[in-house]
Coordinates of C-alpha atoms in Angstrom, one line a residue:
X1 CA 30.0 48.4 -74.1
X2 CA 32.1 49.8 -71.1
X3 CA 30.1 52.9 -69.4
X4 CA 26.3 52.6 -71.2
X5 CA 23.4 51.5 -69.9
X6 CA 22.5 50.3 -73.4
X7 CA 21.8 46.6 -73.9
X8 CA 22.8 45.1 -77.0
X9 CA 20.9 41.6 -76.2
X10 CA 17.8 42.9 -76.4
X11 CA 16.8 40.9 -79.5
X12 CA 18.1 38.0 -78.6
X13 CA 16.1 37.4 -75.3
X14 CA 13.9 34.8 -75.6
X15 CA 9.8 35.9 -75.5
X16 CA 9.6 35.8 -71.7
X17 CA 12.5 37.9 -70.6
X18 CA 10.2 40.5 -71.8
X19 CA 7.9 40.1 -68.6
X20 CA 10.6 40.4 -66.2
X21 CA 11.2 43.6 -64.3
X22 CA 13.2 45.4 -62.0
X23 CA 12.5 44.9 -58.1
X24 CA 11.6 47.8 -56.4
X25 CA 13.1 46.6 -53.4
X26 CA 16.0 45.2 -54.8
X27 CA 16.3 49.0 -56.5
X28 CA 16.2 50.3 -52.5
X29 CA 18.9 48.1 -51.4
X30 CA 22.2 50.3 -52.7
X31 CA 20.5 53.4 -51.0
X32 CA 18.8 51.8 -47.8
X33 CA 22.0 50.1 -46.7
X34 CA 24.0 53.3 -46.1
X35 CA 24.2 53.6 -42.8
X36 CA 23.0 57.5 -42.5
X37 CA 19.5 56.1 -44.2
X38 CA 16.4 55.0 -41.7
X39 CA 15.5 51.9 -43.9
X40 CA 11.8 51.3 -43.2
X41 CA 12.0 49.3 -46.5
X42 CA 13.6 45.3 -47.0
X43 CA 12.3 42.7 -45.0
X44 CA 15.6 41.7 -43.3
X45 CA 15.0 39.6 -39.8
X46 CA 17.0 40.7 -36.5
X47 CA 19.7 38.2 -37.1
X48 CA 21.8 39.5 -34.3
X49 CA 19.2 38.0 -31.7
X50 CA 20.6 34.7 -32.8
X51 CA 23.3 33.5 -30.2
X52 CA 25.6 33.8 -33.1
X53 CA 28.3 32.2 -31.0
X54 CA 26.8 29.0 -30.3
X55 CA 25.7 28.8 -34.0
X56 CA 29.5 29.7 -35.1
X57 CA 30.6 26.4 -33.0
X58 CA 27.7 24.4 -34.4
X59 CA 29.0 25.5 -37.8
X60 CA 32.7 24.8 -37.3
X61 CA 31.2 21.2 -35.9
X62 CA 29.2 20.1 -38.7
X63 CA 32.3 20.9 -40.8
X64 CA 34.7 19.3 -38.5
X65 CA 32.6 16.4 -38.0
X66 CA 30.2 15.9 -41.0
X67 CA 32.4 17.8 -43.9
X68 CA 33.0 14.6 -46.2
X69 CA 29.1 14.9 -46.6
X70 CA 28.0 18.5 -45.5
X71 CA 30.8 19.8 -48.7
X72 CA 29.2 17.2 -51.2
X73 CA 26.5 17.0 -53.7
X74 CA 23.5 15.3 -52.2
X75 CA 19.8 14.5 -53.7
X76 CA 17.3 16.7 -55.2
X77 CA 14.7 16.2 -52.8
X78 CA 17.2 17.1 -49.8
X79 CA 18.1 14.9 -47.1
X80 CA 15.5 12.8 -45.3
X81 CA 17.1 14.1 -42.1
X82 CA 16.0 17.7 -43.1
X83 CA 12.9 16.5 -44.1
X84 CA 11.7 14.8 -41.0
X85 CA 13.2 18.1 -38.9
X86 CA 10.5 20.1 -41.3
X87 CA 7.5 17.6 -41.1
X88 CA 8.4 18.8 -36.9
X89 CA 8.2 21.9 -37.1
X90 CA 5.3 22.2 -39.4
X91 CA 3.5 19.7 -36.4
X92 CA 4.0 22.8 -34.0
X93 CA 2.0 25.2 -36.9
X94 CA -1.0 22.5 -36.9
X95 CA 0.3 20.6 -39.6
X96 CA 0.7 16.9 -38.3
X97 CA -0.3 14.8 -41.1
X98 CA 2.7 15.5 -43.7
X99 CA 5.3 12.5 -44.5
X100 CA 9.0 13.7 -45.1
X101 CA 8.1 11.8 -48.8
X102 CA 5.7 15.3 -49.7
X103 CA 8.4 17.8 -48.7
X104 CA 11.0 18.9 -51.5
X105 CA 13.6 21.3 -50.1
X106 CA 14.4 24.4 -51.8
X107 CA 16.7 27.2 -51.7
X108 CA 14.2 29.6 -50.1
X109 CA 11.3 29.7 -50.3
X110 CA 11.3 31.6 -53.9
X111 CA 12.5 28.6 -55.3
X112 CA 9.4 27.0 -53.8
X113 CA 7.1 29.6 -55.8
X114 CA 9.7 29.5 -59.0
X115 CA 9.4 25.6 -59.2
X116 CA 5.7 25.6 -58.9
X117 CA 5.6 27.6 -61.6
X118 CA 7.5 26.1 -64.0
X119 CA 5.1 23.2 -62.8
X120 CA 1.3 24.6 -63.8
X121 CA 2.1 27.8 -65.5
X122 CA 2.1 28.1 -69.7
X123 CA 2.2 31.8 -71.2
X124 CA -1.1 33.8 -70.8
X125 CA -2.3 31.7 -68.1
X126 CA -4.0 33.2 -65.1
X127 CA -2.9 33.4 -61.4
X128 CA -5.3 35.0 -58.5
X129 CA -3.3 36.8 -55.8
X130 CA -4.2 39.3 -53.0
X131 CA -3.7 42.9 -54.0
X132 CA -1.5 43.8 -52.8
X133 CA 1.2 40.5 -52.7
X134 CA 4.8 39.4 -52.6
X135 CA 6.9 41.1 -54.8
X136 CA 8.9 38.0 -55.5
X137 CA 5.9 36.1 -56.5
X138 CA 4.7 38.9 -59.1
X139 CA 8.4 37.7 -60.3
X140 CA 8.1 34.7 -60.5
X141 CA 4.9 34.7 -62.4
X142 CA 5.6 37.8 -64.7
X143 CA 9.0 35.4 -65.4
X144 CA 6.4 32.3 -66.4
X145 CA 4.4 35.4 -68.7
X146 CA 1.2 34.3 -66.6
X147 CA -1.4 37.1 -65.7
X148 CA -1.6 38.3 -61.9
X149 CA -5.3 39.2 -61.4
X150 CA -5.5 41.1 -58.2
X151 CA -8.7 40.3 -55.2
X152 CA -9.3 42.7 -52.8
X153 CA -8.5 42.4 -49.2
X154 CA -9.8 44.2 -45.9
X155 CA -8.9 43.7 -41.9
X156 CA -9.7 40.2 -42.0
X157 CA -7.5 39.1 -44.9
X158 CA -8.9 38.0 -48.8
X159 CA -12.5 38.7 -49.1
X160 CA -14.6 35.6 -50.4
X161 CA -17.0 37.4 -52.7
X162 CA -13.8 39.1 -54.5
X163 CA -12.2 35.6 -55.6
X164 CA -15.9 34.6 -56.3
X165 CA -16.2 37.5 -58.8
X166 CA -12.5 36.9 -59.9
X167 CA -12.7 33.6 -60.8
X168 CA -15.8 34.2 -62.6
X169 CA -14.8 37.3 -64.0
X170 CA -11.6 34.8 -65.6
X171 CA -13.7 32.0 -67.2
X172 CA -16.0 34.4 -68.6
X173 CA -13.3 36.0 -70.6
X174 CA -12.6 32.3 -71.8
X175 CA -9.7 31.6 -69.5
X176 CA -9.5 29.4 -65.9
X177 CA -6.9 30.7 -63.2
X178 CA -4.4 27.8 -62.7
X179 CA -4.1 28.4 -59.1
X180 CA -4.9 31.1 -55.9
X181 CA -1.4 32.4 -54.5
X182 CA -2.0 33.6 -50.9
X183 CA -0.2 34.7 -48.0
X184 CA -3.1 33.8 -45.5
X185 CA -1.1 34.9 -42.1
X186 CA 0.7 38.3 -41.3
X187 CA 0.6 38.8 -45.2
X188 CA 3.5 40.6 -46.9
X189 CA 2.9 43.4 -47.5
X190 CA -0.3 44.1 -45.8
X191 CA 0.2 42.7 -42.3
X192 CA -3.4 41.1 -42.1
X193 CA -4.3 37.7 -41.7
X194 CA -7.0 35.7 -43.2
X195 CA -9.9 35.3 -40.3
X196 CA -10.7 31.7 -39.2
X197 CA -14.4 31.8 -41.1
X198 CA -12.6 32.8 -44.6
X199 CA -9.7 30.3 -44.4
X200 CA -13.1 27.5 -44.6
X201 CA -15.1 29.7 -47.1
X202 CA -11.7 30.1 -49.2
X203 CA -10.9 26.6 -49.5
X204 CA -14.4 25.4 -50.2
X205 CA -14.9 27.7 -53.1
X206 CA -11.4 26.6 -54.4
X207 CA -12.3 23.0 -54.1
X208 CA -15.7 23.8 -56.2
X209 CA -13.8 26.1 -58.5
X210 CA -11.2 23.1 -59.1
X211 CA -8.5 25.7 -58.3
X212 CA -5.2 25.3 -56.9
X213 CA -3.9 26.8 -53.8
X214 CA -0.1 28.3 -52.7
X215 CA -0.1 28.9 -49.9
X216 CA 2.9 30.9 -48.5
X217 CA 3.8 31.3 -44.7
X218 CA 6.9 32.5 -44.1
X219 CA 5.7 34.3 -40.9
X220 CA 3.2 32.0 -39.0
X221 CA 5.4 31.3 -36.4
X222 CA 5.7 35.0 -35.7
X223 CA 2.7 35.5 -34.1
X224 CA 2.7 38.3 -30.8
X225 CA -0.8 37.7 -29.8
X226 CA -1.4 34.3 -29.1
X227 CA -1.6 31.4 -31.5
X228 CA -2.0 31.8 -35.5
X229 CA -4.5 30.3 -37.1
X230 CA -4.6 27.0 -38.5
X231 CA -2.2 27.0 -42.0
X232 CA -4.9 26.3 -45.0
X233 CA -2.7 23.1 -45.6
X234 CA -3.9 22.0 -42.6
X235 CA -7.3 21.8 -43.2
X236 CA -7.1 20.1 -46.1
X237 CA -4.5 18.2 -48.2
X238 CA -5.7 17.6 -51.2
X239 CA -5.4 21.0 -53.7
X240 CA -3.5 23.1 -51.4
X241 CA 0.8 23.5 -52.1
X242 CA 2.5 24.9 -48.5
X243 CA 5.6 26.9 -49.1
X244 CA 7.5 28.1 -46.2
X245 CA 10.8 29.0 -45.1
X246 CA 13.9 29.1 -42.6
X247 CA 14.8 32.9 -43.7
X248 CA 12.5 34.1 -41.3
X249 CA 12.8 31.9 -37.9
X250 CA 16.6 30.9 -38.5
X251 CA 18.9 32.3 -40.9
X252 CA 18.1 33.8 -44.5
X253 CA 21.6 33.4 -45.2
X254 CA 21.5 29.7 -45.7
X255 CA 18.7 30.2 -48.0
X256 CA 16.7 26.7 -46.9
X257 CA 13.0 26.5 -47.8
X258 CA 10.5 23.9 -48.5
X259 CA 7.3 22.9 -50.2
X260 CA 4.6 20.7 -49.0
X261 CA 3.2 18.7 -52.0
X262 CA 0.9 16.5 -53.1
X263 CA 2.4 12.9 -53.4
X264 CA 1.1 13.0 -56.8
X265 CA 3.2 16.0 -57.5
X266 CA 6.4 15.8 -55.7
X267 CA 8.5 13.8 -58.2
X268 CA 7.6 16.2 -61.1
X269 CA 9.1 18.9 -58.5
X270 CA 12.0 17.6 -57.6
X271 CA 12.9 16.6 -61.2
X272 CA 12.3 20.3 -61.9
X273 CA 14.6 21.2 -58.9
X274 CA 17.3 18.7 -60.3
X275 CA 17.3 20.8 -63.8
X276 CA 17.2 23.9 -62.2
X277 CA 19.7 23.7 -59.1
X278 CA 21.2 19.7 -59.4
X279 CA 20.7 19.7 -55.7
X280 CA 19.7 22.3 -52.6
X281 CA 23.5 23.0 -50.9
X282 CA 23.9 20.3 -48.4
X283 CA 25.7 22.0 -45.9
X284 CA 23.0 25.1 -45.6
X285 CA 20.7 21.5 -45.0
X286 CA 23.2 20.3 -42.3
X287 CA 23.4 23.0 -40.8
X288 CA 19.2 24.0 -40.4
X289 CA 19.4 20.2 -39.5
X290 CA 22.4 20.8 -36.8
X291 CA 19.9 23.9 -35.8
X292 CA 16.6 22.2 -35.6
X293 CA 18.6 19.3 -33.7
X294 CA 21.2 20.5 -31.5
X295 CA 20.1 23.6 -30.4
X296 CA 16.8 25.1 -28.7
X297 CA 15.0 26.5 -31.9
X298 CA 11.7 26.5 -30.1
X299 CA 12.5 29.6 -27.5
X300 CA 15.1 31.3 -30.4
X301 CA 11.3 31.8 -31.9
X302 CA 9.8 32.8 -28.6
X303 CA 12.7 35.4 -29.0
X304 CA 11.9 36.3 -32.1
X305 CA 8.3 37.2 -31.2
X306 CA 9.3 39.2 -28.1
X307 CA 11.7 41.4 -30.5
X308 CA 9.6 41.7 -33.2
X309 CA 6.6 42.8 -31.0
X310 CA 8.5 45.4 -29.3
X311 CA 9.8 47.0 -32.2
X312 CA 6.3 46.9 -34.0
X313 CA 4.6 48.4 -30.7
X314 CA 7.5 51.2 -31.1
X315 CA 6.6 51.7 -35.0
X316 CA 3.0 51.9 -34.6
X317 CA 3.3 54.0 -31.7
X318 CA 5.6 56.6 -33.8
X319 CA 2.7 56.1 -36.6
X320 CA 0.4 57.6 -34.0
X321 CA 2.2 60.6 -32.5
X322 CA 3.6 61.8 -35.6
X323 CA 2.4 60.7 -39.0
X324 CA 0.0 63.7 -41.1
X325 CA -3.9 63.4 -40.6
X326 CA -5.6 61.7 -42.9
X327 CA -2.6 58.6 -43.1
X328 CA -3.7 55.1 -42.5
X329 CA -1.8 52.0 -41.7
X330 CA -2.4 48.0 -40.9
X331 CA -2.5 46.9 -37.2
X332 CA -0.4 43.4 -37.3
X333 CA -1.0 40.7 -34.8
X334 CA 2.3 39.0 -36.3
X335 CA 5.1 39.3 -39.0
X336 CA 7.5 41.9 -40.1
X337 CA 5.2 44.5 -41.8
X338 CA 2.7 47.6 -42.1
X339 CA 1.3 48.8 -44.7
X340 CA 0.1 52.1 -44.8
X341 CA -1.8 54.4 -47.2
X342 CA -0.9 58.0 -47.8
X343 CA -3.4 61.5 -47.7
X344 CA -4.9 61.7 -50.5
X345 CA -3.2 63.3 -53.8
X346 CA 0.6 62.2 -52.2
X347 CA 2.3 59.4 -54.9
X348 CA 4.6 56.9 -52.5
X349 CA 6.8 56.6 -55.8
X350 CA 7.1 60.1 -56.4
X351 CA 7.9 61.2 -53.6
X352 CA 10.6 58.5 -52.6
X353 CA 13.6 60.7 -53.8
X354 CA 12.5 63.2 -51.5
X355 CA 12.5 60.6 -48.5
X356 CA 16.0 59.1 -49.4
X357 CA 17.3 62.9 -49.8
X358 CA 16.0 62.9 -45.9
X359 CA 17.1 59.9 -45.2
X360 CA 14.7 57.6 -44.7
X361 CA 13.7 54.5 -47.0
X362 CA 10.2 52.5 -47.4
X363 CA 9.2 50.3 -50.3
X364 CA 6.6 52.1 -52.3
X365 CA 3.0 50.4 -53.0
X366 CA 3.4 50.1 -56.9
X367 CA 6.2 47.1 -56.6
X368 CA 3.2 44.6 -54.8
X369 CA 0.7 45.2 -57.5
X370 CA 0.9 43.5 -61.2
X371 CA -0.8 46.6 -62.9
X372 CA 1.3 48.9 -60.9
X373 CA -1.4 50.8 -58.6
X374 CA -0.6 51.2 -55.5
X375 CA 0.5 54.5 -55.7
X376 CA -1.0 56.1 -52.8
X377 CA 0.3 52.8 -50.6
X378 CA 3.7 52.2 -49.0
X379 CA 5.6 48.9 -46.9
X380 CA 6.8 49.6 -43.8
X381 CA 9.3 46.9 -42.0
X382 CA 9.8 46.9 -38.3
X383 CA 11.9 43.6 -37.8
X384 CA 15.6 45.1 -38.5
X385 CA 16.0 48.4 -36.7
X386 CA 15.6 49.4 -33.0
X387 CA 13.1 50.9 -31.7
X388 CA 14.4 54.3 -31.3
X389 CA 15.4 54.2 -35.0
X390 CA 12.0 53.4 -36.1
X391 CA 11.1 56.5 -34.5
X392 CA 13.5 58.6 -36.3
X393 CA 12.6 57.0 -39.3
X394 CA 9.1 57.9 -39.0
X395 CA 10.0 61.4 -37.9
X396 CA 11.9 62.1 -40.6
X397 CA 9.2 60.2 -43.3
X398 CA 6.3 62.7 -41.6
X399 CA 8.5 65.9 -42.5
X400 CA 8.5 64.7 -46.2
X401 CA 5.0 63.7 -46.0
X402 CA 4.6 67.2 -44.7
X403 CA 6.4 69.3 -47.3
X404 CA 4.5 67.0 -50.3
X405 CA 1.4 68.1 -48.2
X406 CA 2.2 71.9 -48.0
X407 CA 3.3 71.9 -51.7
X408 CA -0.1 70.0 -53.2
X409 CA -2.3 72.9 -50.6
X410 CA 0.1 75.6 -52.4
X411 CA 0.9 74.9 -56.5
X412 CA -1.9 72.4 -56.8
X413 CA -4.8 70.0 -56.0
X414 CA -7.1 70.3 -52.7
X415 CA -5.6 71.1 -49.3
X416 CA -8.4 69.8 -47.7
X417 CA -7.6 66.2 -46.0
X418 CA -9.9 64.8 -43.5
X419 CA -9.3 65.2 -40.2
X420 CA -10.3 61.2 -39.9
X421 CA -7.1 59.1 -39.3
X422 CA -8.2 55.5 -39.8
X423 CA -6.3 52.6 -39.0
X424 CA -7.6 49.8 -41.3
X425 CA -5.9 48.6 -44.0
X426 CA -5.4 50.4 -47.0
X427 CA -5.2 47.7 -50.0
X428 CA -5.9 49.3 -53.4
X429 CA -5.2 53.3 -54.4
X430 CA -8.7 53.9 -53.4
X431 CA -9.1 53.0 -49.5
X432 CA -11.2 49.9 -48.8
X433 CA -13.5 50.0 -46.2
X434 CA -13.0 51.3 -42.5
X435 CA -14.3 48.1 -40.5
X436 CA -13.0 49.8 -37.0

């Protein structure tokens, strides 16, 4: 029916449409890509730090040169050529044991997380994740009708004792979790990163727990202080499914990811790529081969970091001088975000129209949590605008933060916020602990 919103599918979809929802940052993305609006929201990387003409020639050569097999169907794994340029790049994040025969190329890494779960996830089944996590992941899973069972995080990443208590908290209600998701470094959306003595307590008590692990690092590579620490996957092998990603460090465009699985397990994924896709697109492959080959991918991330660092000094900086008292926000060492968490009695959700009327766009808290808390949380991106932008962006988020302020002291609620501004992250509606 031309002109209504009214869906006249509805009983038709099968059972586990019913999980699926709207994206709140895929709702963002009419309003934040106007060119008037700030977007503090997305995730987009600084593309245009690329040397875009270089990569244009590389493109017209693999074309040119390679079309008879770049513009063909290939294999559902993806080319062995790919695969051996992954197993070298993962080398230079600490992985240096994989064989090209354990990676499976996807298209992106949500495919990675999509195939995995149409691997080990039945209706009602349980997934652990860190509250808050990916919104594409709460996807995927809400798509497979599993449970997302949130465990608490603080500064140094996942906190042991909370997946202790959640996976016993999961069998006692006659249930076992099929498997931990986990973004261990520069996590989306927090910004933290799992500390070296919790990556070794986490694995051991999956091991004992017999519990899966995916882990997801899109953003290792993005470190601005030093090294990252050692990928879980790299500790140990067996248990432990490593998704990543050239959307971050290349081009999100060509939408080329991969997974890192155990050789028991890769044929089952790539015959579940196969039904899904047929095959990832072989000449996005060729040309992150072409890339990984041909040109110098190595400084392009050294690039990378120096960008991204500068533009998050400049957003926490702005966070500083201008955001109200009582607002709190991540420190990242790496990765695209910060998450902060509003004074109290302020709603991130509700107050969103107010921010796009003033121009300015972030990705409210509620869309990283399964149960929909998060209210009093919101995702700030650094990676896409300038510096100066940020700024603005900030400026004009503090005035709306202001008015809410003003109104709550005036029509309703306590005016009194305290005068504390703590920098820690801020993980759940209620604030977790200041470890400053």
């Amino acid at each position: 029916m031309t002109g209504t919103t009214q869906d006249d599918y509805t009983d038709r979809y099968a059972r586990r449409v019913r999980g699926m929802t709207t994206s709140e940052i895929r709702a963002l993305f009419a309003v934040a890509s106007r060119p008037e609006v700030v977007s503090l929201a997305g995730g987009s990387p600084y593309i245009a730090a690329l040397p875009l003409d270089a990569v244009g020639e590389m493109l017209n050569r693999l074309a040119a040169d390679h079309g008879a097999t770049s513009l063909q169907y290939g294999i559902g794994q993806g080319t062995i050529e790919l695969r051996e340029r992954i197993c070298e790049v993962m080398a230079l994040s600490g992985i240096r044991n994989a064989s090209p025969d354990d990676v499976v190329v996807t298209v992106g890494g949500q495919q990675a997380l999509d195939l995995l779960a149409r691997l080990f996830l039945d209706p009602g089944d349980v997934v652990l994740a860190e509250g808050p996590t990916y919104v594409g992941a709460l996807g995927v899973f809400q798509a497979a009708q599993a449970q997302v069972h949130h465990v608490a995080m603080d500064d140094d990443g996942l906190i042991p004792e909370a997946l202790e208590a959640a996976i016993a908290e999961t069998a006692r209600s006659g249930r076992r979790a099929k498997f931990l998701y986990i973004i261990p470094t520069f996590q989306n959306p927090a910004g933290v990163t799992l500390s070296e003595e919790r990556r070794e307590r986490v694995l051991d008590i999956c091991e004992r727990a017999g519990l899966l692990v995916v882990e997801d690092d899109p953003y290792g590579m993005l470190s601005f202080e030093g090294d990252a620490p050692l990928p879980l996957r790299a500790r140990r092998r067996d248990g432990v499914f490593y998704c990543s990603t050239f959307s971050k460090t290349f081009a999100p465009g060509l939408r080329v990811g991969w997974i890192l699985a155990p050789h028991a397990v890769r044929e089952k994924l790539v015959m579940a790529s196969e039904a899904n896709i047929l095959c990832p697109s072989a000449f996005a492959q060729g040309a992150v081969t072409q890339y990984l080959s041909t040109m110098p991918w190595r400084e392009q991330i050294k690039v990378y970091r120096e960008v991204y660092r500068e533009r998050r000094d400049a957003l926490l900086d702005a966070l500083d001088d201008l955001m109200p008292t009582g607002t709190t926000w991540t420190r990242p060492t790496g990765g695209l975000f910060v998450w902060a968490t509003l004074p109290e009695g302020l709603d991130s959700k509700a107050m969103m129209p107010r921010a796009i009327a003033a121009r300015v766009a972030y990705v409210p808290g509620t869309g990283f949590y399964a149960d929909g808390t998060g209210r009093s949380n919101m995702r700030l991106n650094f990676s896409f605008s300038a510096p100066e932008r940020l700024r603005e962006g900030v400026r004009r988020l503090s005035g709306v933060m202001e008015q809410d302020l003003a109104m709550r002291a005036v029509f309703g609620g306590s005016a009194t916020i305290s005068s504390h501004r703590r920098r820690g992250p801020a993980t759940a509606d209620t604030p977790g602990p200041d470890l400053a």
